CSV table of C-alpha atoms in Angstrom, one decimal:
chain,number,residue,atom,x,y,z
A,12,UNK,CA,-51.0,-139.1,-166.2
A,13,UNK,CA,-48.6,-136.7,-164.0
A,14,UNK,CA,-46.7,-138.2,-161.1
A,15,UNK,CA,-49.8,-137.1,-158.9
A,16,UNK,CA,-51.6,-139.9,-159.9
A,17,UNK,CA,-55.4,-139.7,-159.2
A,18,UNK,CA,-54.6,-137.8,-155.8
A,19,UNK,CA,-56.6,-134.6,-157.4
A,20,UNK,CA,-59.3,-137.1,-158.0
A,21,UNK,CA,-59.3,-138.3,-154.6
A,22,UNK,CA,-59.2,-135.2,-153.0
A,23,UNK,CA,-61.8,-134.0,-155.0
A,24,UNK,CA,-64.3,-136.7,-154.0
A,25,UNK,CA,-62.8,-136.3,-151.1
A,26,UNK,CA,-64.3,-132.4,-150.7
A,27,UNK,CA,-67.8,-133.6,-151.7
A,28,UNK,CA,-68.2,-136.2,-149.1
A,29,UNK,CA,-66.6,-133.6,-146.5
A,30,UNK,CA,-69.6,-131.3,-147.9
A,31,UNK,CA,-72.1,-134.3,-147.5
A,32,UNK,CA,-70.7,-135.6,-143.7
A,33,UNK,CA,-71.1,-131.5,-142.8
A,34,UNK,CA,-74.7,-131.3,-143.9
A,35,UNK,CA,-75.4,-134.4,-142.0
A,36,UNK,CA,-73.5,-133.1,-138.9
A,37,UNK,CA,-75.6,-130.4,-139.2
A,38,UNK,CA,-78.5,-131.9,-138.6
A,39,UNK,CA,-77.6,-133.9,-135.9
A,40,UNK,CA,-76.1,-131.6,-133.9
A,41,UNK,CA,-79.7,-129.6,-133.9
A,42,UNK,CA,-81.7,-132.8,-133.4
A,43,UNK,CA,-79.3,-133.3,-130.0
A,44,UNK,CA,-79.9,-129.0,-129.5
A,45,UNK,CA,-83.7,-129.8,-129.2
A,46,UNK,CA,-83.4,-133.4,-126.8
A,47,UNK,CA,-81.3,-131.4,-123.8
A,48,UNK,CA,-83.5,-128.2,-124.4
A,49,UNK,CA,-86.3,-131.2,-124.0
A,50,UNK,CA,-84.3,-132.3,-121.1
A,51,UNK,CA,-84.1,-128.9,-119.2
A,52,UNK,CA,-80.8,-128.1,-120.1
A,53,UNK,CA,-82.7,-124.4,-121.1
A,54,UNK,CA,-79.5,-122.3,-120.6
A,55,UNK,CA,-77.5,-124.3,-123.4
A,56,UNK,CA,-75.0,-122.2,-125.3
A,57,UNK,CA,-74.3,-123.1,-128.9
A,58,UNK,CA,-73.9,-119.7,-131.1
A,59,UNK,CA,-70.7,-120.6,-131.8
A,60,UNK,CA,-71.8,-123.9,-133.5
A,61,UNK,CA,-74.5,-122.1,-135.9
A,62,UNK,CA,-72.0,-119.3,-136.8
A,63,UNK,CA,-69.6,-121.5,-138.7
A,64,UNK,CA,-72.4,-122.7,-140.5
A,65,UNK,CA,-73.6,-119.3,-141.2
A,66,UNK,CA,-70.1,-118.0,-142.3
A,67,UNK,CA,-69.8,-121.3,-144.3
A,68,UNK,CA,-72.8,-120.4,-146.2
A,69,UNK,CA,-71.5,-116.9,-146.5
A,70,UNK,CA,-68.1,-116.7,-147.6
A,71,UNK,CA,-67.0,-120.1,-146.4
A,72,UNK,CA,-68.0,-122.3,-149.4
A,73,UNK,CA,-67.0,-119.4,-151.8
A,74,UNK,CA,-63.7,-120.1,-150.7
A,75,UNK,CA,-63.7,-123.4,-151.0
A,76,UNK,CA,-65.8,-123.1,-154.3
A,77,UNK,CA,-62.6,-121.1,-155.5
A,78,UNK,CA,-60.0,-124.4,-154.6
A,79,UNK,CA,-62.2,-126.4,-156.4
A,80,UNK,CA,-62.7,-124.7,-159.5
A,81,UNK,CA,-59.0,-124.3,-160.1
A,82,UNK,CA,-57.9,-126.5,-162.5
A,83,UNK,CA,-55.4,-126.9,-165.5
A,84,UNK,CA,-58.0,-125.9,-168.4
A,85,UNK,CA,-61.0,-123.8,-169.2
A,86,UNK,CA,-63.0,-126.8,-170.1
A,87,UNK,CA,-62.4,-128.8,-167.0
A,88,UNK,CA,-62.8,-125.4,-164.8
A,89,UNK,CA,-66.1,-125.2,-166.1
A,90,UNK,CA,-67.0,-128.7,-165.3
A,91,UNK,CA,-66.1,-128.0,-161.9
A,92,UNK,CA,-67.4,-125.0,-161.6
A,93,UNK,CA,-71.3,-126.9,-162.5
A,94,UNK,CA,-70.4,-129.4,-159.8
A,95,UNK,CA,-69.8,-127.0,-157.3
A,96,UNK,CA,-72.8,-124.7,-157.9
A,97,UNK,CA,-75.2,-127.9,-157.5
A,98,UNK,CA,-73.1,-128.8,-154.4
A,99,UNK,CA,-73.3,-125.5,-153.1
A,100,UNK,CA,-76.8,-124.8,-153.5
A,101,UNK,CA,-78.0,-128.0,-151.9
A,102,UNK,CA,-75.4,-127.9,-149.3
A,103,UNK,CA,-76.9,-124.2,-148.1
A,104,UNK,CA,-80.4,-125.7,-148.5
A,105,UNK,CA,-79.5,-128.2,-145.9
A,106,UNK,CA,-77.7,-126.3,-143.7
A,107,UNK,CA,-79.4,-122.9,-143.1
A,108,UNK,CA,-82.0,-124.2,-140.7
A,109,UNK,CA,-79.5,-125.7,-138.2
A,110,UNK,CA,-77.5,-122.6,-138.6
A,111,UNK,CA,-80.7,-120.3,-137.8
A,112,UNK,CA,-81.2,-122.4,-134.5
A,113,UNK,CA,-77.9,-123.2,-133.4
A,114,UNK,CA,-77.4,-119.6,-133.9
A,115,UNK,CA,-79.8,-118.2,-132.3
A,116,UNK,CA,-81.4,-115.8,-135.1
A,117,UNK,CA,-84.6,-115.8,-133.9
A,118,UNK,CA,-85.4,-112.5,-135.3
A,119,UNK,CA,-86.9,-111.6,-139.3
A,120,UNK,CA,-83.6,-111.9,-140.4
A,121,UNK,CA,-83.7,-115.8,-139.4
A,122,UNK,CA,-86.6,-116.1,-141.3
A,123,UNK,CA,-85.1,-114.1,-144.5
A,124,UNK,CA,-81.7,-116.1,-144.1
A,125,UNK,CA,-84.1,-119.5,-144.2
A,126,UNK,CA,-86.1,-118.6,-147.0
A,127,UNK,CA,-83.2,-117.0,-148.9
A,128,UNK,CA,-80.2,-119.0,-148.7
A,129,UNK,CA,-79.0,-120.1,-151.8
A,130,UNK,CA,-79.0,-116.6,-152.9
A,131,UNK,CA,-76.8,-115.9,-149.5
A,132,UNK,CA,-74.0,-118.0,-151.5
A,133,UNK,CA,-74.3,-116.6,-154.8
A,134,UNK,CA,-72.2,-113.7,-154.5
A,135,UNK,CA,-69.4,-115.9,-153.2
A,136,UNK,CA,-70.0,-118.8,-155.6
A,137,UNK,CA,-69.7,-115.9,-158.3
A,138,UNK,CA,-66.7,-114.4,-156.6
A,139,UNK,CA,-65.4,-118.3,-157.3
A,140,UNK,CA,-66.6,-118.6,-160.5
A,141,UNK,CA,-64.8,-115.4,-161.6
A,142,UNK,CA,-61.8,-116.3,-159.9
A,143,UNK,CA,-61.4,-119.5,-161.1
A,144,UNK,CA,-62.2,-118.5,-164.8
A,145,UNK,CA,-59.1,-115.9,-164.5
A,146,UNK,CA,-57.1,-118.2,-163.8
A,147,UNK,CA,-54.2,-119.3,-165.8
A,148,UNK,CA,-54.8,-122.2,-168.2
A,149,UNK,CA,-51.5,-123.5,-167.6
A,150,UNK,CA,-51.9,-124.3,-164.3
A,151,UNK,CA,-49.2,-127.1,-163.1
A,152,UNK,CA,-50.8,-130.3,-161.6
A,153,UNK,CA,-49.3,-129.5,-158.2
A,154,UNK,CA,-50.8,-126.1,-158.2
A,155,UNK,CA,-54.1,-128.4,-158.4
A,156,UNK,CA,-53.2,-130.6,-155.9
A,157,UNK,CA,-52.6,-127.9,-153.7
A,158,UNK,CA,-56.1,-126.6,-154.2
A,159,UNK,CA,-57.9,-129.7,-153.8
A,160,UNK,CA,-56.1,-129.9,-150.8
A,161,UNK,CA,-56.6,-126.8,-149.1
A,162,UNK,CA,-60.6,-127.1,-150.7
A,163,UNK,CA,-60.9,-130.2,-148.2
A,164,UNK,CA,-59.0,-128.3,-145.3
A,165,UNK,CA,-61.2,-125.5,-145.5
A,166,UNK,CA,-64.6,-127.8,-145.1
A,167,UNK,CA,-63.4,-129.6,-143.0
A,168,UNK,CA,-62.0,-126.5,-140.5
A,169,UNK,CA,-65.7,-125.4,-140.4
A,170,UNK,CA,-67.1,-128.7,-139.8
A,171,UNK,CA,-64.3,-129.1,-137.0
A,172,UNK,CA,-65.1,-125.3,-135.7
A,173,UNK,CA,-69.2,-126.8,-135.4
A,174,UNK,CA,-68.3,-130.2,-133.8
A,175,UNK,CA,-65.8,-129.0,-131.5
A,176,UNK,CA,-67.9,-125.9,-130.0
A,177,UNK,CA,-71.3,-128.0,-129.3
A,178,UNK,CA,-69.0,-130.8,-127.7
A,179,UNK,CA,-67.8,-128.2,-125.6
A,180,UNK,CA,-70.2,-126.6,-124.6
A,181,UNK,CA,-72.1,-129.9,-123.7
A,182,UNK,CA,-69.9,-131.3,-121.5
A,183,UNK,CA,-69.6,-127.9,-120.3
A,184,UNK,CA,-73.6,-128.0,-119.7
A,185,UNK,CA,-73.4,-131.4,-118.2
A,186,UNK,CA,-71.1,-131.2,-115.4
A,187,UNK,CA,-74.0,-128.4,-114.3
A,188,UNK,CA,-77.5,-129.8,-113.4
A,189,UNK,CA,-80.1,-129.0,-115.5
A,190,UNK,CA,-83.0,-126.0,-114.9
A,191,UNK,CA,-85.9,-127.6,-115.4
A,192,UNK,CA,-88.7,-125.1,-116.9
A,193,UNK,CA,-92.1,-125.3,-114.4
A,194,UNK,CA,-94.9,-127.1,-116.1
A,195,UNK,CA,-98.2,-125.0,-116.1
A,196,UNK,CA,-99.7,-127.5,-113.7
A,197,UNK,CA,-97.1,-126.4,-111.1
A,198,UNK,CA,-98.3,-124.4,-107.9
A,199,UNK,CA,-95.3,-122.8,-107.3
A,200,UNK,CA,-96.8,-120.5,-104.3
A,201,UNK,CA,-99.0,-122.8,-102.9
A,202,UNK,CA,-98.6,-123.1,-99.1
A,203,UNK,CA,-98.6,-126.3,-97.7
A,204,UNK,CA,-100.4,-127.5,-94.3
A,205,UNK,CA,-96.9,-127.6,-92.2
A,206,UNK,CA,-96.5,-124.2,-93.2
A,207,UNK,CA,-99.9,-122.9,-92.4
C-alpha cells in the first residue's frame, strides 16, 4: 500500500455518491420548479439550473469520466472505465428530464435530447475511454489521487452551478409577489352594478 492509503478509494466512492446526490438534486429541484409554477410564481427563471445539467450530460461527465478512468494499470483502467459507463448511462437517464424542464427546451430538440440521452454522452465517455487507455501505465499513485480528486471537484462544481442558480433565482422570485394565471371561470370584463 502507497503512503496514500485508501484516499483513491475514498475519493472514488466518493465521486459515485456525488453522481447519485446530483441525480437526486435533480429531481428535486424540478418537483419544487412545478409546486411555485402551481403556486403562480409563472415568470420563474431557471435556465441556468437545467444547463449545467445539460452540459454535464454533454461534455461534463466525459470529463469527469476521464479523472476516473486514470489509473496506474491497464487492467484496473478497464475496471474503471465499466463502472463509469454504467454510472454514466444511468446518471444521463435520470437527469435529462429535469434538464429539458429546468431548461426550458420545449421544442423537438427537448424531445430528441429525452429520448436520446445516453447516446448524448457517448462521444464524451469515448473521448474518456480513449484517453484514459493512452495513458501511461506507470502512472504514480499521486497522479491518481489527483484525478480522483479533481473527478469529485468537477461533479460536484455542476451540482453546485444547479443548486446555487435555482436558490437564487427563488429567493429572487420570492421577494416579488406571485402572478397568478386567471382561472377559466374568471369574468375578467364583467362590469359590476356600482359601475353600471
Amino acid at each position: 500500500m502507497n503512503r496514500y492509503g485508501k484516499w483513491p478509494f475514498i475519493l472514488s466512492l466518493a465521486s459515485v455518491l456525488a453522481m447519485v446526490c446530483y441525480c437526486l438534486s435533480a429531481w428535486l429541484l424540478y418537483e419544487r420548479y412545478c409546486r411555485l409554477f402551481d403556486a403562480g410564481y409563472t415568470s420563474f427563471y431557471v435556465p441556468l439550473c437545467g444547463k449545467s445539467m445539460q452540459y454535464f450530460i454533454w461534455w461534463g461527465a466525459g470529463l469527469a469520466g476521464w479523472l476516473f478512468i486514470s489509473a496506474a494499470d491497464s487492467g484496473s483502467r478497464a475496471h474503471r472505465a465499466c463502472i463509469w459507463g454504467m454510472l454514466q448511462f444511468i446518471s444521463a437517464w435520470v437527469l435529462v428530464y429535469p434538464a429539458a424542464v429546468l431548461g426550458r427546451m420545449n421544442d423537438g430538440s427537448g424531445m430528441l435530447f429525452i429520448l436520446f440521452a445516453p447516446l448524448a454522452t457517448l462521444p464524451s465517455f469515448a473521448a474518456a475511454l480513449l484517453a484514459g487507455m493512452v495513458q501511461k501505465s506507470g502512472q504514480s499513485p499521486r497522479s491518481c489521487l489527483r484525478a480522483r480528486l479533481y473527478c469529485l471537484l468537477v461533479i460536484l462544481v455542476f451540482m453546485g452551478t444547479a443548486l446555487s442558480s435555482f436558490s437564487c433565482e427563488e429567493i429572487a422570485e420570492r421577494r416579488n409577489p406571485p402572478r397568478h394565471i386567471p382561472s377559466v371561470d374568471a369574468k375578467p370584463f364583467e362590469v359590476s352594478h356600482e359601475e353600471s
